[in-house]
PDB file of C-alpha atoms and ligand atoms in Angstrom:
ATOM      1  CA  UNK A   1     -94.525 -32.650 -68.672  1.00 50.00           C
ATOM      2  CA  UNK A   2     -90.904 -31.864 -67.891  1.00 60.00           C
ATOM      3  CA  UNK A   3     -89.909 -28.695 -69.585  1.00 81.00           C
ATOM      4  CA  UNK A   4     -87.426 -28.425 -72.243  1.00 95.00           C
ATOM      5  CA  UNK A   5     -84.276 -26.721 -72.949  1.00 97.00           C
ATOM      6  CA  UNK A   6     -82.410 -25.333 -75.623  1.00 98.00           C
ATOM      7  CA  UNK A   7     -78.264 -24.866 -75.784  1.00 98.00           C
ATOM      8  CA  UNK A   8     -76.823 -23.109 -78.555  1.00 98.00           C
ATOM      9  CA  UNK A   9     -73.422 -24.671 -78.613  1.00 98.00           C
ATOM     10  CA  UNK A  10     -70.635 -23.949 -80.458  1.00 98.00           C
ATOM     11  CA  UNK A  11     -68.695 -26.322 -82.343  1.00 98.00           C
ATOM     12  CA  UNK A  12     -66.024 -24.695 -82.906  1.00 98.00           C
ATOM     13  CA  UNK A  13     -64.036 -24.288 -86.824  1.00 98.00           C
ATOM     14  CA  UNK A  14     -63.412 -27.975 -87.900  1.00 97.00           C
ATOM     15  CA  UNK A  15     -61.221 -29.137 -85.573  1.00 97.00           C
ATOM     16  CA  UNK A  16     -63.395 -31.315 -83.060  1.00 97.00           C
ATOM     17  CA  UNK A  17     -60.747 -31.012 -80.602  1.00 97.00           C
ATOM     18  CA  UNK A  18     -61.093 -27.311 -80.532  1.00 98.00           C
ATOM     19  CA  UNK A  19     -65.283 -27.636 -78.770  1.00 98.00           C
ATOM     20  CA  UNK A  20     -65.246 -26.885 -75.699  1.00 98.00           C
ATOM     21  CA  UNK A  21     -65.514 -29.410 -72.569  1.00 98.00           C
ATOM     22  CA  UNK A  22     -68.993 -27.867 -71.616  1.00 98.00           C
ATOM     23  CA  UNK A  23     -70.430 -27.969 -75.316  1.00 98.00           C
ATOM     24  CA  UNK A  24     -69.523 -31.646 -75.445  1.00 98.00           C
ATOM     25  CA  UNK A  25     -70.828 -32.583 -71.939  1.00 98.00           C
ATOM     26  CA  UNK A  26     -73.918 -31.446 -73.262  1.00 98.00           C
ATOM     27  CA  UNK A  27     -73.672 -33.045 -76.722  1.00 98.00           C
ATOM     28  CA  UNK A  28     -73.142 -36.048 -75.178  1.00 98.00           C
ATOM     29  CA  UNK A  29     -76.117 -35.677 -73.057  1.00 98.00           C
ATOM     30  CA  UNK A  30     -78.605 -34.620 -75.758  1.00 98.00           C
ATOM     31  CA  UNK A  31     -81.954 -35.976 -76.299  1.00 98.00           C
ATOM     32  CA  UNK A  32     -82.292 -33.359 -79.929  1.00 98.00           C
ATOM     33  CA  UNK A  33     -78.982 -32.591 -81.991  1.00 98.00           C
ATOM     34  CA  UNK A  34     -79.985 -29.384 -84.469  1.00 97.00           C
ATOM     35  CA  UNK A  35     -76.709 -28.720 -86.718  1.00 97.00           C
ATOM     36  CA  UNK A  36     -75.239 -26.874 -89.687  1.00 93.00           C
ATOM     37  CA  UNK A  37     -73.085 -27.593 -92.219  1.00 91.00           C
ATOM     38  CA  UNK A  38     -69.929 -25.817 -91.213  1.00 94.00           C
ATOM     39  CA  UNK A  39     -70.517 -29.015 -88.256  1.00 96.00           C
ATOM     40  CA  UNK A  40     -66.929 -31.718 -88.215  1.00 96.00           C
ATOM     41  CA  UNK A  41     -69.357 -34.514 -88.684  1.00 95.00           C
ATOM     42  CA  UNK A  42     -67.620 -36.847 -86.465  1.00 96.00           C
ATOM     43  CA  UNK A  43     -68.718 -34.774 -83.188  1.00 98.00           C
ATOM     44  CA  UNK A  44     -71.999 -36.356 -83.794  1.00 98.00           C
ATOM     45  CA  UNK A  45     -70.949 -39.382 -82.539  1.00 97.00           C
ATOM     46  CA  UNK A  46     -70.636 -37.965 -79.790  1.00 98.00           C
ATOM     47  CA  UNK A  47     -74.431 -37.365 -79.068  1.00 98.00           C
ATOM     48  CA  UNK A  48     -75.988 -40.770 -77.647  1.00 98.00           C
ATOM     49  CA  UNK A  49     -76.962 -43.186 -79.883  1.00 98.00           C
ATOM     50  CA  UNK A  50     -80.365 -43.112 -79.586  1.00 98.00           C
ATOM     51  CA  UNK A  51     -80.025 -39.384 -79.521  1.00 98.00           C
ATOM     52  CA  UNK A  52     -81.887 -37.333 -82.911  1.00 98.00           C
ATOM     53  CA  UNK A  53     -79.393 -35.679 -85.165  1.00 97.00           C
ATOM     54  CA  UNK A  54     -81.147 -33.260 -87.445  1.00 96.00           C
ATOM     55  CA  UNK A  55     -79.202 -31.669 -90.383  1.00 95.00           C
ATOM     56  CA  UNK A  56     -80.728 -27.855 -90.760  1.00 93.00           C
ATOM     57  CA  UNK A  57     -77.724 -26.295 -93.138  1.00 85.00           C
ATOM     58  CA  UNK A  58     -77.963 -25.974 -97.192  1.00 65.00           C
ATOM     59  CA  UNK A  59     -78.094 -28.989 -98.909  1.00 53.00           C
ATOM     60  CA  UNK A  60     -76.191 -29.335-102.424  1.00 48.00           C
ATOM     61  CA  UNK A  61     -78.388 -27.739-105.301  1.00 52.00           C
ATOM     62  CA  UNK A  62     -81.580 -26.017-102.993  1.00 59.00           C
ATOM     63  CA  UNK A  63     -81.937 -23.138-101.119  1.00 62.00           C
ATOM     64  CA  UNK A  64     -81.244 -23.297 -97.176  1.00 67.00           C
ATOM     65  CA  UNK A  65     -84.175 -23.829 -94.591  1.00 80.00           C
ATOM     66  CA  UNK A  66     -85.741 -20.661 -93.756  1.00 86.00           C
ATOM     67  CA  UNK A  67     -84.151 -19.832 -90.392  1.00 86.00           C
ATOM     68  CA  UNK A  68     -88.044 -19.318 -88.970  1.00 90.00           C
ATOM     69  CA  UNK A  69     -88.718 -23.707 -89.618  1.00 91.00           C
ATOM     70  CA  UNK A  70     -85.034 -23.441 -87.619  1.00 93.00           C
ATOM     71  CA  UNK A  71     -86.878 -22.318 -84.860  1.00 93.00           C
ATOM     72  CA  UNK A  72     -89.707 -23.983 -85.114  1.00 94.00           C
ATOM     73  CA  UNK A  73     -88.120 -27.151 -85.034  1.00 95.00           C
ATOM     74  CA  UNK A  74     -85.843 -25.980 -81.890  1.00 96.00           C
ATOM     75  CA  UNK A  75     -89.458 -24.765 -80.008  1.00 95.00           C
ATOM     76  CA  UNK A  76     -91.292 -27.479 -81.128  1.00 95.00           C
ATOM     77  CA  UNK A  77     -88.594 -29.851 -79.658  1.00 97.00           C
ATOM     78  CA  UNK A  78     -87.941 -28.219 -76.385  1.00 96.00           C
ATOM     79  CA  UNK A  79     -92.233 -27.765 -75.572  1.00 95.00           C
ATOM     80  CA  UNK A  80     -92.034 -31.848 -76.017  1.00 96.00           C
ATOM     81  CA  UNK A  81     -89.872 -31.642 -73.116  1.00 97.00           C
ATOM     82  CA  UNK A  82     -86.263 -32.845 -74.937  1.00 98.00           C
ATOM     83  CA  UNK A  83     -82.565 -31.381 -74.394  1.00 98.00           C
ATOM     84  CA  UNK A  84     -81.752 -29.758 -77.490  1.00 98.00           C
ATOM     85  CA  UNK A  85     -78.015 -29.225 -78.612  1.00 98.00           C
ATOM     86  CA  UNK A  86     -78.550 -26.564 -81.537  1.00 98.00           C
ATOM     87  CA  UNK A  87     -74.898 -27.225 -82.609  1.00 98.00           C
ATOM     88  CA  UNK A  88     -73.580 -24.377 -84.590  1.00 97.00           C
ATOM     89  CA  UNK A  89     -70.011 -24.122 -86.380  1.00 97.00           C
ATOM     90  CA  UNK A  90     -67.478 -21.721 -84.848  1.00 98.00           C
ATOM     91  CA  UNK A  91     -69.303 -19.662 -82.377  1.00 98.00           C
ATOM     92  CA  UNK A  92     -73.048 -19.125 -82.619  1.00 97.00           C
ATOM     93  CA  UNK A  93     -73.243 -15.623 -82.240  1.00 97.00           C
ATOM     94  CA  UNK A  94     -70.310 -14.352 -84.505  1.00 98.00           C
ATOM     95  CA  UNK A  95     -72.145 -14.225 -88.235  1.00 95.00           C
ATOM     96  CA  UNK A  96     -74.217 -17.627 -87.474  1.00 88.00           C
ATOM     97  CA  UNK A  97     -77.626 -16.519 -86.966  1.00 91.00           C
ATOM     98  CA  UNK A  98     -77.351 -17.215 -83.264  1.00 94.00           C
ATOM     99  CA  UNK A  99     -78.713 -14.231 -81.927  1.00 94.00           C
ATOM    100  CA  UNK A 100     -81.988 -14.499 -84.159  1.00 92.00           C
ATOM    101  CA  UNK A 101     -81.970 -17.872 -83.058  1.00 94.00           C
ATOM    102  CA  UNK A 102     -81.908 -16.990 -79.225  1.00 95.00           C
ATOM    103  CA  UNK A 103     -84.700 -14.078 -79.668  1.00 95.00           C
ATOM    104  CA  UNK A 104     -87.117 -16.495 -81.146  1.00 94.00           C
ATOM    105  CA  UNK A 105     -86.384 -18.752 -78.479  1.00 95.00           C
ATOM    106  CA  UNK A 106     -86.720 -16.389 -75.751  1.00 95.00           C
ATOM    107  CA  UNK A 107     -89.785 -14.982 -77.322  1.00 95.00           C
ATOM    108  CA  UNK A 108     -91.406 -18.225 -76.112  1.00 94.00           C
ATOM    109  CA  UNK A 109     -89.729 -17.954 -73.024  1.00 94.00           C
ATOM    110  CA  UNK A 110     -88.337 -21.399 -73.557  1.00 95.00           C
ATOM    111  CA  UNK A 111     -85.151 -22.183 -71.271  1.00 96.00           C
ATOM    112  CA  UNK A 112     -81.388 -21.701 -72.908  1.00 97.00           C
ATOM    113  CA  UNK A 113     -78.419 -21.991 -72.707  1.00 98.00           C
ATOM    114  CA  UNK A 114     -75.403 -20.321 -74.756  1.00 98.00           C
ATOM    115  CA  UNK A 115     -72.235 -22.013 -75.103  1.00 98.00           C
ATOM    116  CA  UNK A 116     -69.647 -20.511 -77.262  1.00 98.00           C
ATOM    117  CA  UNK A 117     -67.471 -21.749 -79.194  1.00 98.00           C
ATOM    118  CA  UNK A 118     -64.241 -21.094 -80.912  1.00 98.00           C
ATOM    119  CA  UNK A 119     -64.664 -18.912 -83.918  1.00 98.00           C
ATOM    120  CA  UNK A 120     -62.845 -19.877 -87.197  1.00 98.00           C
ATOM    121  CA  UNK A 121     -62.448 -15.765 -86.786  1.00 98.00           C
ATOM    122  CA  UNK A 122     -59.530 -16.419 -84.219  1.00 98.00           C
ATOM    123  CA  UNK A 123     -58.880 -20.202 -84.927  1.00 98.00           C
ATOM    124  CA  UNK A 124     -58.279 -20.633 -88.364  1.00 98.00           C
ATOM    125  CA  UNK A 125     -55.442 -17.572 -88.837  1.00 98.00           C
ATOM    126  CA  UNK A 126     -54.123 -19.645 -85.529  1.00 98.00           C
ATOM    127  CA  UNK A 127     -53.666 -22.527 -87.817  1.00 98.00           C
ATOM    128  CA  UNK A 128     -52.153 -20.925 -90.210  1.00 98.00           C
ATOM    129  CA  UNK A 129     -49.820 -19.217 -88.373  1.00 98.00           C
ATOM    130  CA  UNK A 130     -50.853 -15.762 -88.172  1.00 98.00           C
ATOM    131  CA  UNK A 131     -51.564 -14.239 -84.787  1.00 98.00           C
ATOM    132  CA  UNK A 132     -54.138 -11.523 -85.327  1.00 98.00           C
ATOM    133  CA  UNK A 133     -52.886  -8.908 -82.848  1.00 98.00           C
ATOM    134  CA  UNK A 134     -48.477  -8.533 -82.622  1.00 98.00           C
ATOM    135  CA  UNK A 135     -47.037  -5.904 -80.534  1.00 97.00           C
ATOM    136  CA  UNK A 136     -44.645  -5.369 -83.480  1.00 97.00           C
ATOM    137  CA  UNK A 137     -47.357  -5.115 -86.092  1.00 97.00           C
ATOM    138  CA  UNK A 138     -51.064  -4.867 -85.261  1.00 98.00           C
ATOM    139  CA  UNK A 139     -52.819  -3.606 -82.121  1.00 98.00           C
ATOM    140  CA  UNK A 140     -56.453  -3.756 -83.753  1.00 98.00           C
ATOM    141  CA  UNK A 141     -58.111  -6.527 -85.359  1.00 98.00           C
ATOM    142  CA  UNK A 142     -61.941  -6.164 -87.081  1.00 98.00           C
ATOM    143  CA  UNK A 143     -64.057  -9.194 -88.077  1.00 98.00           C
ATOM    144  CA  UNK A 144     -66.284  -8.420 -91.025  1.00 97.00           C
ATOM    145  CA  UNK A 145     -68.654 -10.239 -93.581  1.00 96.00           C
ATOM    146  CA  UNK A 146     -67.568 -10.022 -96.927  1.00 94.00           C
ATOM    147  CA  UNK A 147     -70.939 -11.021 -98.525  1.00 87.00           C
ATOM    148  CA  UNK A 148     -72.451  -8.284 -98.869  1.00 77.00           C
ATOM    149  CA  UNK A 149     -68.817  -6.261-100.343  1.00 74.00           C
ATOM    150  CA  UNK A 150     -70.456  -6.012-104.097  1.00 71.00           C
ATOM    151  CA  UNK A 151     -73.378  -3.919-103.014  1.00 64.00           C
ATOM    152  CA  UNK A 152     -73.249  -0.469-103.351  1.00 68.00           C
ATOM    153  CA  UNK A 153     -75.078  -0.345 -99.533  1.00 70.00           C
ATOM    154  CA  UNK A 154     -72.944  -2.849 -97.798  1.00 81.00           C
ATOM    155  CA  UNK A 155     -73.437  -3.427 -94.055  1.00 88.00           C
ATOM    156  CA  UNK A 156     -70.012  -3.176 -93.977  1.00 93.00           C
ATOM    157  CA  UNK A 157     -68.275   0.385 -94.110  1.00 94.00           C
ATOM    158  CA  UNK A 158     -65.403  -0.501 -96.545  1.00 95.00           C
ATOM    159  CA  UNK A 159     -63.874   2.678 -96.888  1.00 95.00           C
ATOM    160  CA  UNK A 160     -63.850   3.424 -93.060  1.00 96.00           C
ATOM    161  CA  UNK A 161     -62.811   0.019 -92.163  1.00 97.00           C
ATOM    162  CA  UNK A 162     -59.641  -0.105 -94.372  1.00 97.00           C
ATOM    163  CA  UNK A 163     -57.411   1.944 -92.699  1.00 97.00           C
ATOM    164  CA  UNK A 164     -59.250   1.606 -89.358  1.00 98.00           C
ATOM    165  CA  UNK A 165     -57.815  -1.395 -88.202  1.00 98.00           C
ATOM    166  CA  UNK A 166     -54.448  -3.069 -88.616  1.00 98.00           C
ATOM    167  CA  UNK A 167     -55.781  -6.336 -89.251  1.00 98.00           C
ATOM    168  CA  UNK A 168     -58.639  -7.493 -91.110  1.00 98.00           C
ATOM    169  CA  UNK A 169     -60.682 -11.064 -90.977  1.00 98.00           C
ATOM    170  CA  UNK A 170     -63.240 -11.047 -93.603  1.00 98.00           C
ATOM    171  CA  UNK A 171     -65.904 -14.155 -93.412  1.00 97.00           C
ATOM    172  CA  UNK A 172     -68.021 -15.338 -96.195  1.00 96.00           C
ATOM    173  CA  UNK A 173     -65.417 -13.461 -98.917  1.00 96.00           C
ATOM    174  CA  UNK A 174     -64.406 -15.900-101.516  1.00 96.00           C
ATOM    175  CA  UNK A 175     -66.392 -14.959-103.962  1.00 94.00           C
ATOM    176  CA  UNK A 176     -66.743 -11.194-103.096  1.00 95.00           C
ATOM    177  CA  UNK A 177     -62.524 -11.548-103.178  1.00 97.00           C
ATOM    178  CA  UNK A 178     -61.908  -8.640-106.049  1.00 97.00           C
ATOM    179  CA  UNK A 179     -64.397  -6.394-104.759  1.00 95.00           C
ATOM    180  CA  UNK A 180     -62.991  -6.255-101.214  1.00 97.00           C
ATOM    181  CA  UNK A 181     -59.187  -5.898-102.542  1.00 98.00           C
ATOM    182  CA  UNK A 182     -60.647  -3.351-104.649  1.00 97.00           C
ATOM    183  CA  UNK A 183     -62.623  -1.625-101.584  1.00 96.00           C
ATOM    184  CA  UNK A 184     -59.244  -1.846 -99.149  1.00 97.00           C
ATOM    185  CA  UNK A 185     -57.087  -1.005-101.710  1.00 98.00           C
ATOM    186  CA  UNK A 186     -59.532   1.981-103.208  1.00 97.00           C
ATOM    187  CA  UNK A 187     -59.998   3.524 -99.544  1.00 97.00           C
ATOM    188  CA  UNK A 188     -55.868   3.417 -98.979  1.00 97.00           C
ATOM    189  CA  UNK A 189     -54.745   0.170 -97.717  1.00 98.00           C
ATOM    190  CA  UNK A 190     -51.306   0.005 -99.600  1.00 98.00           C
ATOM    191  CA  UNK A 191     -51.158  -2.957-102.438  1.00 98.00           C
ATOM    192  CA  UNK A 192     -48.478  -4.317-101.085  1.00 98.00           C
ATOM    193  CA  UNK A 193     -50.351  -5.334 -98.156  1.00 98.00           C
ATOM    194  CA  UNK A 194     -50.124  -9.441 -97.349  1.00 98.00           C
ATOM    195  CA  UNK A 195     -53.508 -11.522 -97.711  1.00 98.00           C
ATOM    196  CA  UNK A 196     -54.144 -14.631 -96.451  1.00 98.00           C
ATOM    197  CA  UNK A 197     -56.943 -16.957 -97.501  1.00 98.00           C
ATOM    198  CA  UNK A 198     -57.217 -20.358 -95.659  1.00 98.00           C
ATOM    199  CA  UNK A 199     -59.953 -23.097 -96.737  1.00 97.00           C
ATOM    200  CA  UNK A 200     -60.858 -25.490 -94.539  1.00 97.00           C
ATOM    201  CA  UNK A 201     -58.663 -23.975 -92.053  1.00 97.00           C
ATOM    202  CA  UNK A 202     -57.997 -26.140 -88.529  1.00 97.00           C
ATOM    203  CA  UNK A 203     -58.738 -29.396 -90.435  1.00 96.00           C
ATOM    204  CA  UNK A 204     -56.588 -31.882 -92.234  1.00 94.00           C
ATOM    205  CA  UNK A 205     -57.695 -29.951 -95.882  1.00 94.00           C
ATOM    206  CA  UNK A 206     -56.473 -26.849 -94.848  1.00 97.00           C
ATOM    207  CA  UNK A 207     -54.611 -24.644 -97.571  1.00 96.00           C
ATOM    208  CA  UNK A 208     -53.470 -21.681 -97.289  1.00 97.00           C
ATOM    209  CA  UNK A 209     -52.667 -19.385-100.025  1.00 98.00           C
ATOM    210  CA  UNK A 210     -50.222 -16.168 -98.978  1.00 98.00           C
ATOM    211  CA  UNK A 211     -50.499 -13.133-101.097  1.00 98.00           C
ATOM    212  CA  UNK A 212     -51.122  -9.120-101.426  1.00 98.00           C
ATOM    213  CA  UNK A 213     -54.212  -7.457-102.184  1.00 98.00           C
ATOM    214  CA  UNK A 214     -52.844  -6.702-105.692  1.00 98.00           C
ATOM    215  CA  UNK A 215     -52.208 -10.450-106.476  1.00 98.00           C
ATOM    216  CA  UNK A 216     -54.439 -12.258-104.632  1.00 98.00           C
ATOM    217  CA  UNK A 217     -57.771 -12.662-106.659  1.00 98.00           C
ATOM    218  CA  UNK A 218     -55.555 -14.579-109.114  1.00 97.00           C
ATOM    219  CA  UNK A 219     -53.983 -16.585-107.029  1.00 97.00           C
ATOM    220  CA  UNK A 220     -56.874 -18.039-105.087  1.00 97.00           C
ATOM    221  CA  UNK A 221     -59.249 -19.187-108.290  1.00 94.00           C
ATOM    222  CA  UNK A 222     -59.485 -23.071-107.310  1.00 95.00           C
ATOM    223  CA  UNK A 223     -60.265 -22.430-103.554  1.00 96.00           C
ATOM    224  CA  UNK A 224     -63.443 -23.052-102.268  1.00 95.00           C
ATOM    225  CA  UNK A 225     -65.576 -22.647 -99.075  1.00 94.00           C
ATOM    226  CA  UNK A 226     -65.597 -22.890 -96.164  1.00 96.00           C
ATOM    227  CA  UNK A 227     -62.720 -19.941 -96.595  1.00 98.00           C
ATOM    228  CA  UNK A 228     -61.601 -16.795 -94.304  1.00 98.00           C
ATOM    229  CA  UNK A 229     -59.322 -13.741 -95.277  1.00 98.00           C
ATOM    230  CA  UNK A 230     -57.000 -11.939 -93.816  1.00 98.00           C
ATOM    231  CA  UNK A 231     -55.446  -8.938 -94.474  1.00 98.00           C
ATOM    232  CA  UNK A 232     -52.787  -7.259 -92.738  1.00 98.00           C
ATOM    233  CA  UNK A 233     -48.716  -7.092 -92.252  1.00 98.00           C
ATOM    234  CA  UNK A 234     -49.549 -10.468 -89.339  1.00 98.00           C
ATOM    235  CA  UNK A 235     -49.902 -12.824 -92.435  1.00 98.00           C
ATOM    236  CA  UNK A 236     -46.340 -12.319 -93.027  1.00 98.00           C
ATOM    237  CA  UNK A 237     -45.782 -14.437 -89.745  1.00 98.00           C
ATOM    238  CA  UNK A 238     -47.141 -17.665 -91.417  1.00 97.00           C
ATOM    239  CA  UNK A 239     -43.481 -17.691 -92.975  1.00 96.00           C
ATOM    240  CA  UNK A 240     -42.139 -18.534 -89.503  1.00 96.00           C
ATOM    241  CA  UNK A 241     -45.147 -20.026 -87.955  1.00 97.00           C
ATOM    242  CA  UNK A 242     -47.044 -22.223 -90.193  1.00 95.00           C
ATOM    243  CA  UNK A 243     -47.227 -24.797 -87.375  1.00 94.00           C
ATOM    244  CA  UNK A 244     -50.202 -26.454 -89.058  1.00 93.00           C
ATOM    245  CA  UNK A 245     -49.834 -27.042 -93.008  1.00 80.00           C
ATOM    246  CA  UNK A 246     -49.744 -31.167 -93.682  1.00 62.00           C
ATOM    247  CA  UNK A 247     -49.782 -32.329 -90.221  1.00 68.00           C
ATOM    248  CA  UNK A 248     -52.948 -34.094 -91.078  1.00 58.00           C
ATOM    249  CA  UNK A 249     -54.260 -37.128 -93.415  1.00 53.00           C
ATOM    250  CA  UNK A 250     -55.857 -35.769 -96.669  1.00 49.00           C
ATOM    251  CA  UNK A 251     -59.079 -37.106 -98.420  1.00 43.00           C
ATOM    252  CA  UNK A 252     -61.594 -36.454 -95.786  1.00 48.00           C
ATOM    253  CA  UNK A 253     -64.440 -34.562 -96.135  1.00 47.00           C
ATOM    254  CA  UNK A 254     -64.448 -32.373 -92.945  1.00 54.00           C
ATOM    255  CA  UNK A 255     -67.798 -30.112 -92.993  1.00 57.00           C
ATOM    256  CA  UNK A 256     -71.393 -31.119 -93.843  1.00 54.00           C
ATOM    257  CA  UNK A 257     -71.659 -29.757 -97.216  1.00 47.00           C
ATOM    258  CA  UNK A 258     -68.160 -27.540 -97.530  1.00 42.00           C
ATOM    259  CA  UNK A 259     -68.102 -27.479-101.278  1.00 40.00           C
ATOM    260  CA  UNK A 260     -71.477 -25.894-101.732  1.00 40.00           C
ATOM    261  CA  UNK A 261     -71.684 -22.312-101.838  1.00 35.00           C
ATOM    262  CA  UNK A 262     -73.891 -21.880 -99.416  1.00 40.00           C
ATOM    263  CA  UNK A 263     -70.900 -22.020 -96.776  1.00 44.00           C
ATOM    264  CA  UNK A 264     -70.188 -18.528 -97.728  1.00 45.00           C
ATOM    265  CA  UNK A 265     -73.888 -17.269 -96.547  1.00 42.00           C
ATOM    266  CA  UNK A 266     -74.861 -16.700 -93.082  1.00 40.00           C
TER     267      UNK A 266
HETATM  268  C1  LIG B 301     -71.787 -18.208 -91.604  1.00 69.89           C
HETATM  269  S1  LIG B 301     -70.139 -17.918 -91.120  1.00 69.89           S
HETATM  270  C2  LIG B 301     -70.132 -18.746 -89.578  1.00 69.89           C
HETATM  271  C3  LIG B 301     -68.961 -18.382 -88.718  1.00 69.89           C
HETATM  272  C4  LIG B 301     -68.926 -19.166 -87.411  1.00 69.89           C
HETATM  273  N1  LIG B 301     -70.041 -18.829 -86.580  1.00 69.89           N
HETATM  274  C5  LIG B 301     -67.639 -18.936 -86.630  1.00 69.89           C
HETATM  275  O1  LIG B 301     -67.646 -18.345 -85.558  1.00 69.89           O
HETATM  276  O2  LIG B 301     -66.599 -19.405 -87.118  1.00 69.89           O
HETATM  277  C6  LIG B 301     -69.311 -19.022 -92.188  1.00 69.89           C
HETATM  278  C7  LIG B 301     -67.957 -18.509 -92.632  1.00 69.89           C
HETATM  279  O3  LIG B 301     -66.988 -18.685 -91.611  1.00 69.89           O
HETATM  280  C8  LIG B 301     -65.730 -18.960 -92.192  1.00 69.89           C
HETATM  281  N2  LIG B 301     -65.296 -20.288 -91.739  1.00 69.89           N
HETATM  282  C9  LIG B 301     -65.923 -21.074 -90.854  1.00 69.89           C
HETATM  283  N3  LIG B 301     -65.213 -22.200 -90.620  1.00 69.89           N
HETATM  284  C10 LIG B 301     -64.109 -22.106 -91.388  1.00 69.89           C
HETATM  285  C11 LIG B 301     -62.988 -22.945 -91.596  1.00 69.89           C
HETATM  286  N4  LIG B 301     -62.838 -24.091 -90.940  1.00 69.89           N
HETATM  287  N5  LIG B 301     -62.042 -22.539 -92.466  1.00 69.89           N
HETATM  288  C12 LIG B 301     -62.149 -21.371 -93.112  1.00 69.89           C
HETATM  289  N6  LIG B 301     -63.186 -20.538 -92.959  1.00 69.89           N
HETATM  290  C13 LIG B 301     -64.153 -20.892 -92.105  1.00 69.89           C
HETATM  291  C14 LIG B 301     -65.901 -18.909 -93.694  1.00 69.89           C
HETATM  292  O4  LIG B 301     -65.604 -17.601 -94.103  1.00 69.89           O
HETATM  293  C15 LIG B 301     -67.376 -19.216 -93.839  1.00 69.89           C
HETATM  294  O5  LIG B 301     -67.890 -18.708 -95.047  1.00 69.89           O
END
């Protein structure tokens, strides 16, 4: 039997144009397509037709596949011998379970592959017009999780991050918004400060709401994931380089399931 082979493959944020050329010579080569939700749908045309496209992210209303049937469908796949594209949004190993992924994998000491992608981290302030490092205004950027901001042992070392770093990307933070502006502001990040917090961001949906961490919260009610924040004097760029906003057609759904919740878990 010819041996298998798993790629973990980024997808990059939404924009399809923003894979890279490797990830899509080997989407378009795949036997097995393994993807999330945070997926642009319309790079799975790009797989060959006969090609299997297998949707492993949270469906509306249940609870997400239990990453170990993740990678038992990616093992079981490969030992049959197939190329399998395990197609994850952004980049696989920034906050998408890629690295558990690629353990379990190498446990069985299946072949891989790891392509990366471009994160939303990096892409989506892009699109928005807010570089995350300015010589004027921030040398330092951090990428955190904000899921886990409410508890009172986050992974996340709020009150040593907030003056740490100039600038601050926080993923999976929608609904943990008030607690982190609380936690920045609480550990002495001025109120004043600018927040950004893009939905959809590098697609034709994306909106951006500007702000500061004392006004934010209210402002941002209606949004919904897939959403990133930033935090730092950059987002005051977007005034001047908001390159982005409307260039696109509207009423598209862009991600596999972006209104549930679940986008906002890793
Ligand atoms: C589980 S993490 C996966 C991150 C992904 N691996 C990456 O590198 O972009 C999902 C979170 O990424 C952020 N995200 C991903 N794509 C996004 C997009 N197009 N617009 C805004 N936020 C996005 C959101 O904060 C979302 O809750």
């Amino acid at each position: 039997m010819t041996s298998g082979k798993v790629f973990l493959v980024g997808a990059g944020p939404g924009d399809p144009g923003l894979m890279t050329v490797r990830g899509l010579q080997l989407l378009r080569a795949a036997d097995v397509v393994v993807y999330d939700y945070l997926v642009n749908p319309v790079l799975l045309d790009e797989a060959p037709p006969q090609a299997q496209r297998i949707f492993v992210g949270k469906q509306a209303g249940t609870h997400s596949i239990a990453q170990c049937e993740i990678n038992e469908v990616l093992i079981n796949y490969a030992l049959q011998g197939y190329q399998v594209v395990r197609l994850k949004g952004g980049d696989p190993f920034v906050f998408g379970r890629g690295g558990e992924e690629a353990e379990a994998l190498a446990n069985t000491g299946i072949a891989i592959e790891f392509v990366p992608g471009v994160s939303s981290a990096v892409a989506v302030p892009a699109y928005a017009g807010i570089p995350l490092t300015h010589r004027n205004y921030a040398s330092s950027f951090a990428v955190v999780t904000g899921h886990e901001a409410i508890k009172s042992k986050s992974s996340v070392d709020w009150a040593k991050l907030a003056t740490a770093v100039d600038t601050v990307v926080i993923l999976m933070g929608l609904h943990q918004l008030p607690s982190i502006v609380a936690q920045l502001m609480a550990h002495g990040r001025a109120p004043g400060t600018p927040v950004a917090v893009i939905e959809q961001g590098t697609t034709p949906r994306q909106k951006t709401v500007i702000g500061t961490l004392t006004d934010i919260v209210g402002k941002t009610a209606a949004l919904k994931a897939p959403a990133l924040i930033v935090v730092g004097t950059v987002v005051s760029l977007t005034d001047k380089l908001d390159w982005f906003a409307g260039t696109g057609p509207a009423g598209t759904t862009y991600f596999s399931s972006a209104e549930d919740a679940g986008a906002e878990r890793s």
